[in-house]
């Protein structure tokens, strides 16, 4: 099933081709062809999206699973995604969802309306809607319309993204999004080029722009042995977050497990993850978390001022908390984030 729908953010060209302005590939698409994402097609000089209203993954998740640790912690979020992605990461953990459209496979999913999804979130007791699983940039029109409906019902909107959208797309999302977790996959252009099929600089610029838009922002980096795990690279990445996004920005460092096109790469050693955590703290980051590891203290939220545990987590669940109106009960320090209403 293909859910064709007029696309946004494109311009016609004189020869029947179209210039897509959705992400930083800026594809020029000939009639009958698709963009690199595989879900936008040129039909007789008009750009259409093939995934509008087509849900391929839908769940109610803890917001911590996004991961967001400082945005409405302990609440649930209605999470959904469509097929497709604008990157081709060799390590993708959702490759069965993200990659088939790039290779011309049939686009599959269940029909859903933006208003109905927002109503489902509200009726299910969720505090937010998350655009996730695949890359929300490539289902922008569907995400935008759902976000509008969610706002009407008092729900927050969360973007879980690779950050490779165009400036125009980011501006359209601007007033609708409340929080985002963005993958900063590495800190070298070569990694983005060879491993992901993208570029680093647009992601860095978009992160800075997201901060200026007022979104609550958290950053995730999957640490992969031999590819992005040197102390130099991780230190530079951490210093970028601290310097350009602010030391209050939570950094989630996630342990790699073999997947997709990298089945022979070993899991990241725990010692590397601990070293990455240390580099984040040395860079001045107040909140650094380790994911995909057995539960430990680096999964809890600890006051940056006095060191008291503020939110204790077991897996993706908050099992104990001592926050009071966004402040540490022990020392009164304000904890960065959004802990009340969205």
mmCIF file of C-alpha atoms in Angstrom:
data_model
loop_
_atom_site.group_PDB
_atom_site.id
_atom_site.type_symbol
_atom_site.label_atom_id
_atom_site.label_comp_id
_atom_site.label_asym_id
_atom_site.label_seq_id
_atom_site.Cartn_x
_atom_site.Cartn_y
_atom_site.Cartn_z
ATOM 1 C CA UNK A 1 0.000 0.000 0.000
ATOM 2 C CA UNK A 2 1.321 3.441 -0.975
ATOM 3 C CA UNK A 3 -0.316 6.422 0.686
ATOM 4 C CA UNK A 4 0.350 9.109 -1.931
ATOM 5 C CA UNK A 5 -0.162 12.660 -0.754
ATOM 6 C CA UNK A 6 1.108 16.040 -2.014
ATOM 7 C CA UNK A 7 4.542 16.726 -0.587
ATOM 8 C CA UNK A 8 5.715 19.979 0.961
ATOM 9 C CA UNK A 9 9.049 21.757 0.649
ATOM 10 C CA UNK A 10 9.930 21.320 -3.024
ATOM 11 C CA UNK A 11 10.184 23.374 -6.198
ATOM 12 C CA UNK A 12 9.405 22.442 -9.812
ATOM 13 C CA UNK A 13 12.150 22.680 -12.433
ATOM 14 C CA UNK A 14 11.753 23.634 -16.075
ATOM 15 C CA UNK A 15 12.407 20.144 -17.452
ATOM 16 C CA UNK A 16 9.842 18.259 -15.359
ATOM 17 C CA UNK A 17 12.282 17.417 -12.593
ATOM 18 C CA UNK A 18 11.646 18.608 -9.039
ATOM 19 C CA UNK A 19 14.033 19.933 -6.406
ATOM 20 C CA UNK A 20 13.243 18.472 -2.981
ATOM 21 C CA UNK A 21 14.031 20.752 -0.052
ATOM 22 C CA UNK A 22 13.091 18.405 2.790
ATOM 23 C CA UNK A 23 16.513 17.237 3.947
ATOM 24 C CA UNK A 24 20.136 18.129 3.325
ATOM 25 C CA UNK A 25 20.471 15.806 0.345
ATOM 26 C CA UNK A 26 18.394 18.336 -1.636
ATOM 27 C CA UNK A 27 17.552 15.675 -4.203
ATOM 28 C CA UNK A 28 16.759 16.576 -7.809
ATOM 29 C CA UNK A 29 14.213 13.966 -8.856
ATOM 30 C CA UNK A 30 13.281 13.099 -12.435
ATOM 31 C CA UNK A 31 9.722 12.119 -13.413
ATOM 32 C CA UNK A 32 8.918 8.611 -12.248
ATOM 33 C CA UNK A 33 11.897 8.511 -9.889
ATOM 34 C CA UNK A 34 12.214 8.657 -6.098
ATOM 35 C CA UNK A 35 14.528 10.627 -3.841
ATOM 36 C CA UNK A 36 17.296 8.971 -1.841
ATOM 37 C CA UNK A 37 14.847 8.325 1.006
ATOM 38 C CA UNK A 38 12.743 6.135 -1.292
ATOM 39 C CA UNK A 39 9.454 7.608 -0.075
ATOM 40 C CA UNK A 40 9.116 10.774 -2.177
ATOM 41 C CA UNK A 41 8.396 10.465 -5.865
ATOM 42 C CA UNK A 42 8.045 12.766 -8.861
ATOM 43 C CA UNK A 43 4.733 12.105 -10.604
ATOM 44 C CA UNK A 44 4.364 14.203 -13.768
ATOM 45 C CA UNK A 45 6.348 17.097 -12.294
ATOM 46 C CA UNK A 46 4.694 17.037 -8.871
ATOM 47 C CA UNK A 47 6.406 15.715 -5.748
ATOM 48 C CA UNK A 48 4.363 13.243 -3.712
ATOM 49 C CA UNK A 49 5.033 11.532 -0.394
ATOM 50 C CA UNK A 50 4.318 7.804 -0.349
ATOM 51 C CA UNK A 51 3.979 7.428 3.438
ATOM 52 C CA UNK A 52 1.371 9.976 4.507
ATOM 53 C CA UNK A 53 -1.017 8.335 6.975
ATOM 54 C CA UNK A 54 0.842 5.036 6.742
ATOM 55 C CA UNK A 55 2.002 3.726 10.134
ATOM 56 C CA UNK A 56 4.537 0.880 10.122
ATOM 57 C CA UNK A 57 5.344 0.945 13.850
ATOM 58 C CA UNK A 58 3.104 2.109 16.697
ATOM 59 C CA UNK A 59 3.610 1.676 20.446
ATOM 60 C CA UNK A 60 3.080 3.304 23.798
ATOM 61 C CA UNK A 61 6.557 3.762 25.262
ATOM 62 C CA UNK A 62 8.100 5.231 28.393
ATOM 63 C CA UNK A 63 9.478 8.610 27.361
ATOM 64 C CA UNK A 64 12.824 7.392 28.745
ATOM 65 C CA UNK A 65 13.010 4.966 25.802
ATOM 66 C CA UNK A 66 13.422 7.802 23.256
ATOM 67 C CA UNK A 67 15.721 8.429 25.217
ATOM 68 C CA UNK A 68 14.595 11.557 27.058
ATOM 69 C CA UNK A 69 15.538 11.664 30.742
ATOM 70 C CA UNK A 70 14.775 15.312 31.512
ATOM 71 C CA UNK A 71 11.451 15.764 29.695
ATOM 72 C CA UNK A 72 8.310 14.619 31.533
ATOM 73 C CA UNK A 73 10.165 11.670 33.122
ATOM 74 C CA UNK A 74 8.047 8.733 34.193
ATOM 75 C CA UNK A 75 5.336 9.473 31.606
ATOM 76 C CA UNK A 76 4.347 7.568 28.484
ATOM 77 C CA UNK A 77 4.422 8.709 24.874
ATOM 78 C CA UNK A 78 2.561 7.448 21.813
ATOM 79 C CA UNK A 79 5.368 6.562 19.388
ATOM 80 C CA UNK A 80 5.003 5.931 15.674
ATOM 81 C CA UNK A 81 6.950 5.870 12.444
ATOM 82 C CA UNK A 82 6.591 5.114 8.756
ATOM 83 C CA UNK A 83 8.950 3.196 6.455
ATOM 84 C CA UNK A 84 11.984 5.016 5.091
ATOM 85 C CA UNK A 85 15.045 7.062 6.031
ATOM 86 C CA UNK A 86 17.300 9.655 4.428
ATOM 87 C CA UNK A 87 20.480 7.961 5.729
ATOM 88 C CA UNK A 88 21.865 4.445 5.196
ATOM 89 C CA UNK A 89 23.734 3.776 8.446
ATOM 90 C CA UNK A 90 25.549 0.445 8.321
ATOM 91 C CA UNK A 91 24.698 -0.200 11.983
ATOM 92 C CA UNK A 92 20.984 0.685 11.825
ATOM 93 C CA UNK A 93 18.976 -1.108 14.502
ATOM 94 C CA UNK A 94 15.682 -0.439 12.678
ATOM 95 C CA UNK A 95 16.929 -1.348 9.216
ATOM 96 C CA UNK A 96 13.911 -3.528 8.368
ATOM 97 C CA UNK A 97 11.800 -0.377 8.715
ATOM 98 C CA UNK A 98 14.157 2.313 7.484
ATOM 99 C CA UNK A 99 16.003 0.809 4.523
ATOM 100 C CA UNK A 100 13.670 -1.194 2.204
ATOM 101 C CA UNK A 101 12.140 1.874 0.463
ATOM 102 C CA UNK A 102 15.631 3.045 -0.493
ATOM 103 C CA UNK A 103 15.951 -0.159 -2.537
ATOM 104 C CA UNK A 104 12.579 0.086 -4.246
ATOM 105 C CA UNK A 105 10.697 -2.310 -1.955
ATOM 106 C CA UNK A 106 6.961 -2.043 -1.508
ATOM 107 C CA UNK A 107 6.012 0.462 1.171
ATOM 108 C CA UNK A 108 3.856 -1.205 3.804
ATOM 109 C CA UNK A 109 1.902 -0.019 6.810
ATOM 110 C CA UNK A 110 -1.500 0.526 8.368
ATOM 111 C CA UNK A 111 -3.612 3.588 7.529
ATOM 112 C CA UNK A 112 -3.988 6.169 10.285
ATOM 113 C CA UNK A 113 -5.235 9.747 10.514
ATOM 114 C CA UNK A 114 -3.370 12.510 12.375
ATOM 115 C CA UNK A 115 -6.367 13.397 14.522
ATOM 116 C CA UNK A 116 -7.024 9.777 15.435
ATOM 117 C CA UNK A 117 -3.410 9.270 16.517
ATOM 118 C CA UNK A 118 -3.573 12.325 18.776
ATOM 119 C CA UNK A 119 -6.862 11.105 20.273
ATOM 120 C CA UNK A 120 -5.343 7.667 20.866
ATOM 121 C CA UNK A 121 -2.441 9.268 22.724
ATOM 122 C CA UNK A 122 -4.781 11.251 24.952
ATOM 123 C CA UNK A 123 -7.129 8.326 25.601
ATOM 124 C CA UNK A 124 -4.149 6.116 26.496
ATOM 125 C CA UNK A 125 -2.938 8.507 29.171
ATOM 126 C CA UNK A 126 0.127 9.620 27.231
ATOM 127 C CA UNK A 127 1.527 13.099 27.794
ATOM 128 C CA UNK A 128 3.118 13.314 24.362
ATOM 129 C CA UNK A 129 3.395 12.001 20.811
ATOM 130 C CA UNK A 130 6.802 10.884 19.513
ATOM 131 C CA UNK A 131 7.826 10.802 15.849
ATOM 132 C CA UNK A 132 10.423 8.045 15.872
ATOM 133 C CA UNK A 133 11.534 4.525 14.878
ATOM 134 C CA UNK A 134 12.403 5.614 11.320
ATOM 135 C CA UNK A 135 13.433 9.191 10.443
ATOM 136 C CA UNK A 136 10.578 11.687 11.013
ATOM 137 C CA UNK A 137 12.021 14.083 8.443
ATOM 138 C CA UNK A 138 10.950 11.751 5.644
ATOM 139 C CA UNK A 139 7.351 11.619 6.904
ATOM 140 C CA UNK A 140 7.339 15.342 7.637
ATOM 141 C CA UNK A 141 3.858 16.095 6.303
ATOM 142 C CA UNK A 142 2.291 13.306 8.366
ATOM 143 C CA UNK A 143 4.277 14.267 11.468
ATOM 144 C CA UNK A 144 3.448 17.969 11.063
ATOM 145 C CA UNK A 145 -0.290 17.386 10.760
ATOM 146 C CA UNK A 146 -0.289 14.990 13.723
ATOM 147 C CA UNK A 147 1.712 17.478 15.789
ATOM 148 C CA UNK A 148 -0.901 20.166 15.096
ATOM 149 C CA UNK A 149 -3.654 17.843 16.326
ATOM 150 C CA UNK A 150 -1.607 16.852 19.373
ATOM 151 C CA UNK A 151 -1.106 20.495 20.322
ATOM 152 C CA UNK A 152 -4.871 21.058 20.205
ATOM 153 C CA UNK A 153 -5.269 18.355 22.854
ATOM 154 C CA UNK A 154 -2.536 19.737 25.103
ATOM 155 C CA UNK A 155 -0.027 17.023 24.239
ATOM 156 C CA UNK A 156 3.682 17.582 23.764
ATOM 157 C CA UNK A 157 5.484 16.640 20.552
ATOM 158 C CA UNK A 158 8.810 14.794 20.545
ATOM 159 C CA UNK A 159 11.158 14.371 17.596
ATOM 160 C CA UNK A 160 13.660 11.484 17.574
ATOM 161 C CA UNK A 161 15.823 12.251 14.578
ATOM 162 C CA UNK A 162 19.199 12.031 12.855
ATOM 163 C CA UNK A 163 19.128 15.822 12.546
ATOM 164 C CA UNK A 164 19.745 15.837 8.789
ATOM 165 C CA UNK A 165 16.632 17.835 7.866
ATOM 166 C CA UNK A 166 16.865 21.003 5.776
ATOM 167 C CA UNK A 167 16.738 24.436 7.444
ATOM 168 C CA UNK A 168 13.286 24.926 5.882
ATOM 169 C CA UNK A 169 12.031 21.670 7.370
ATOM 170 C CA UNK A 170 13.455 22.566 10.764
ATOM 171 C CA UNK A 171 11.718 25.948 10.679
ATOM 172 C CA UNK A 172 8.391 24.254 9.845
ATOM 173 C CA UNK A 173 8.822 21.896 12.789
ATOM 174 C CA UNK A 174 9.960 24.776 15.015
ATOM 175 C CA UNK A 175 6.758 25.889 16.768
ATOM 176 C CA UNK A 176 5.295 22.379 16.925
ATOM 177 C CA UNK A 177 8.091 20.430 18.633
ATOM 178 C CA UNK A 178 8.646 20.574 22.388
ATOM 179 C CA UNK A 179 11.558 18.170 22.803
ATOM 180 C CA UNK A 180 13.996 16.209 20.677
ATOM 181 C CA UNK A 181 16.607 13.546 20.967
ATOM 182 C CA UNK A 182 19.070 13.891 18.107
ATOM 183 C CA UNK A 183 21.678 11.358 17.050
ATOM 184 C CA UNK A 184 25.101 12.935 16.806
ATOM 185 C CA UNK A 185 26.534 9.774 15.324
ATOM 186 C CA UNK A 186 30.188 10.744 15.262
ATOM 187 C CA UNK A 187 32.356 13.827 14.985
ATOM 188 C CA UNK A 188 34.205 13.302 11.721
ATOM 189 C CA UNK A 189 32.910 14.067 8.207
ATOM 190 C CA UNK A 190 34.395 10.765 6.999
ATOM 191 C CA UNK A 191 32.160 8.726 9.336
ATOM 192 C CA UNK A 192 29.012 10.444 8.102
ATOM 193 C CA UNK A 193 30.087 10.074 4.491
ATOM 194 C CA UNK A 194 31.163 6.422 4.484
ATOM 195 C CA UNK A 195 29.069 4.861 7.253
ATOM 196 C CA UNK A 196 25.857 6.893 7.057
ATOM 197 C CA UNK A 197 25.666 8.414 3.592
ATOM 198 C CA UNK A 198 25.261 11.914 5.020
ATOM 199 C CA UNK A 199 27.181 14.946 6.248
ATOM 200 C CA UNK A 200 28.202 16.088 9.712
ATOM 201 C CA UNK A 201 28.077 19.883 9.354
ATOM 202 C CA UNK A 202 24.313 20.185 8.696
ATOM 203 C CA UNK A 203 23.619 18.126 11.817
ATOM 204 C CA UNK A 204 25.823 20.386 13.936
ATOM 205 C CA UNK A 205 24.130 23.504 12.561
ATOM 206 C CA UNK A 206 20.683 22.033 13.123
ATOM 207 C CA UNK A 207 21.489 21.155 16.727
ATOM 208 C CA UNK A 208 22.488 24.750 17.403
ATOM 209 C CA UNK A 209 19.324 25.969 15.682
ATOM 210 C CA UNK A 210 17.143 23.581 17.735
ATOM 211 C CA UNK A 211 18.567 25.025 20.921
ATOM 212 C CA UNK A 212 17.694 28.531 19.711
ATOM 213 C CA UNK A 213 14.165 27.378 18.858
ATOM 214 C CA UNK A 214 13.673 26.607 22.529
ATOM 215 C CA UNK A 215 13.207 22.857 22.225
ATOM 216 C CA UNK A 216 14.309 20.696 25.136
ATOM 217 C CA UNK A 217 17.260 18.892 23.582
ATOM 218 C CA UNK A 218 19.090 15.661 24.416
ATOM 219 C CA UNK A 219 21.815 14.063 22.283
ATOM 220 C CA UNK A 220 22.635 10.403 21.655
ATOM 221 C CA UNK A 221 25.867 8.855 20.329
ATOM 222 C CA UNK A 222 26.221 5.156 19.576
ATOM 223 C CA UNK A 223 29.842 4.297 20.399
ATOM 224 C CA UNK A 224 31.147 1.815 17.809
ATOM 225 C CA UNK A 225 34.509 0.033 18.215
ATOM 226 C CA UNK A 226 37.044 1.164 15.650
ATOM 227 C CA UNK A 227 34.800 3.786 14.041
ATOM 228 C CA UNK A 228 34.032 6.633 16.451
ATOM 229 C CA UNK A 229 35.434 5.515 19.814
ATOM 230 C CA UNK A 230 38.780 7.299 20.117
ATOM 231 C CA UNK A 231 39.221 9.588 23.131
ATOM 232 C CA UNK A 232 40.049 12.439 20.749
ATOM 233 C CA UNK A 233 36.832 12.133 18.773
ATOM 234 C CA UNK A 234 34.562 11.543 21.755
ATOM 235 C CA UNK A 235 36.206 14.392 23.630
ATOM 236 C CA UNK A 236 35.716 16.772 20.702
ATOM 237 C CA UNK A 237 32.091 15.696 20.392
ATOM 238 C CA UNK A 238 31.457 16.229 24.108
ATOM 239 C CA UNK A 239 33.100 19.652 24.004
ATOM 240 C CA UNK A 240 30.875 20.625 21.066
ATOM 241 C CA UNK A 241 27.768 19.715 23.062
ATOM 242 C CA UNK A 242 28.965 21.575 26.138
ATOM 243 C CA UNK A 243 30.169 24.633 24.243
ATOM 244 C CA UNK A 244 27.504 25.041 21.569
ATOM 245 C CA UNK A 245 24.411 23.468 23.146
ATOM 246 C CA UNK A 246 25.197 24.080 26.794
ATOM 247 C CA UNK A 247 26.570 21.985 29.664
ATOM 248 C CA UNK A 248 23.012 21.242 30.798
ATOM 249 C CA UNK A 249 22.353 19.205 27.626
ATOM 250 C CA UNK A 250 22.063 15.500 28.500
ATOM 251 C CA UNK A 251 24.376 13.248 26.474
ATOM 252 C CA UNK A 252 23.337 9.615 26.062
ATOM 253 C CA UNK A 253 26.228 7.378 25.068
ATOM 254 C CA UNK A 254 24.912 4.053 23.850
ATOM 255 C CA UNK A 255 26.740 0.732 23.611
ATOM 256 C CA UNK A 256 26.971 -0.833 20.149
ATOM 257 C CA UNK A 257 25.738 -4.365 19.519
ATOM 258 C CA UNK A 258 26.293 -6.135 16.161
ATOM 259 C CA UNK A 259 23.468 -5.443 13.694
ATOM 260 C CA UNK A 260 22.554 -4.969 10.030
ATOM 261 C CA UNK A 261 25.726 -4.683 7.902
ATOM 262 C CA UNK A 262 28.103 -4.875 10.872
ATOM 263 C CA UNK A 263 27.540 -8.381 12.302
ATOM 264 C CA UNK A 264 31.263 -8.973 12.853
ATOM 265 C CA UNK A 265 31.966 -5.815 14.834
ATOM 266 C CA UNK A 266 32.128 -6.707 18.537
ATOM 267 C CA UNK A 267 30.035 -4.997 21.206
ATOM 268 C CA UNK A 268 31.605 -1.906 22.710
ATOM 269 C CA UNK A 269 33.758 -2.830 25.728
ATOM 270 C CA UNK A 270 32.339 -1.527 29.033
ATOM 271 C CA UNK A 271 35.698 0.154 29.667
ATOM 272 C CA UNK A 272 35.229 2.246 26.511
ATOM 273 C CA UNK A 273 31.789 3.324 27.688
ATOM 274 C CA UNK A 274 33.147 4.314 31.087
ATOM 275 C CA UNK A 275 35.946 6.268 29.403
ATOM 276 C CA UNK A 276 33.388 8.066 27.196
ATOM 277 C CA UNK A 277 31.378 8.965 30.304
ATOM 278 C CA UNK A 278 34.522 10.417 31.881
ATOM 279 C CA UNK A 279 35.228 12.454 28.731
ATOM 280 C CA UNK A 280 31.735 13.906 28.851
ATOM 281 C CA UNK A 281 32.140 14.986 32.444
ATOM 282 C CA UNK A 282 35.623 16.392 31.730
ATOM 283 C CA UNK A 283 34.087 18.459 28.926
ATOM 284 C CA UNK A 284 31.767 20.050 31.472
ATOM 285 C CA UNK A 285 28.565 18.156 30.710
ATOM 286 C CA UNK A 286 26.397 17.979 33.808
ATOM 287 C CA UNK A 287 24.344 14.941 32.771
ATOM 288 C CA UNK A 288 25.899 11.997 30.933
ATOM 289 C CA UNK A 289 24.089 8.661 30.653
ATOM 290 C CA UNK A 290 25.146 5.199 29.460
ATOM 291 C CA UNK A 291 22.627 3.112 27.499
ATOM 292 C CA UNK A 292 22.474 -0.519 26.315
ATOM 293 C CA UNK A 293 24.401 -1.611 29.400
ATOM 294 C CA UNK A 294 23.336 -3.400 32.586
ATOM 295 C CA UNK A 295 21.631 -1.032 34.997
ATOM 296 C CA UNK A 296 24.007 1.129 36.984
ATOM 297 C CA UNK A 297 24.476 4.567 38.462
ATOM 298 C CA UNK A 298 25.092 6.109 35.029
ATOM 299 C CA UNK A 299 21.415 5.562 34.223
ATOM 300 C CA UNK A 300 20.200 7.653 37.161
ATOM 301 C CA UNK A 301 19.785 11.426 37.198
ATOM 302 C CA UNK A 302 22.158 12.851 39.793
ATOM 303 C CA UNK A 303 22.143 16.482 40.923
ATOM 304 C CA UNK A 304 24.961 18.364 39.199
ATOM 305 C CA UNK A 305 25.397 20.513 42.301
ATOM 306 C CA UNK A 306 25.406 18.160 45.306
ATOM 307 C CA UNK A 307 25.527 14.675 43.746
ATOM 308 C CA UNK A 308 22.258 13.421 45.255
ATOM 309 C CA UNK A 309 20.320 10.871 43.170
ATOM 310 C CA UNK A 310 17.225 12.669 41.917
ATOM 311 C CA UNK A 311 15.667 10.052 39.618
ATOM 312 C CA UNK A 312 16.501 6.397 40.037
ATOM 313 C CA UNK A 313 15.823 4.222 36.994
ATOM 314 C CA UNK A 314 15.470 0.522 36.453
ATOM 315 C CA UNK A 315 15.626 -0.049 32.726
ATOM 316 C CA UNK A 316 13.318 2.563 31.221
ATOM 317 C CA UNK A 317 11.260 2.971 34.397
ATOM 318 C CA UNK A 318 11.636 5.669 37.035
ATOM 319 C CA UNK A 319 11.422 3.764 40.327
ATOM 320 C CA UNK A 320 12.222 6.573 42.775
ATOM 321 C CA UNK A 321 12.554 10.332 42.665
ATOM 322 C CA UNK A 322 13.388 13.251 44.925
ATOM 323 C CA UNK A 323 12.711 16.116 42.547
ATOM 324 C CA UNK A 324 10.355 18.842 43.725
ATOM 325 C CA UNK A 325 9.146 21.373 41.133
ATOM 326 C CA UNK A 326 12.313 20.796 39.132
ATOM 327 C CA UNK A 327 14.614 21.326 42.088
ATOM 328 C CA UNK A 328 16.871 19.092 44.128
ATOM 329 C CA UNK A 329 15.352 18.597 47.575
ATOM 330 C CA UNK A 330 18.789 18.304 49.152
ATOM 331 C CA UNK A 331 20.449 21.511 47.953
ATOM 332 C CA UNK A 332 17.734 23.410 46.090
ATOM 333 C CA UNK A 333 19.608 23.463 42.774
ATOM 334 C CA UNK A 334 17.450 23.826 39.674
ATOM 335 C CA UNK A 335 17.632 20.720 37.505
ATOM 336 C CA UNK A 336 17.613 21.418 33.755
ATOM 337 C CA UNK A 337 14.646 20.019 31.872
ATOM 338 C CA UNK A 338 10.852 20.055 31.869
ATOM 339 C CA UNK A 339 9.354 18.163 34.733
ATOM 340 C CA UNK A 340 5.842 19.571 34.980
ATOM 341 C CA UNK A 341 3.368 20.266 32.202
ATOM 342 C CA UNK A 342 4.686 20.419 28.651
#
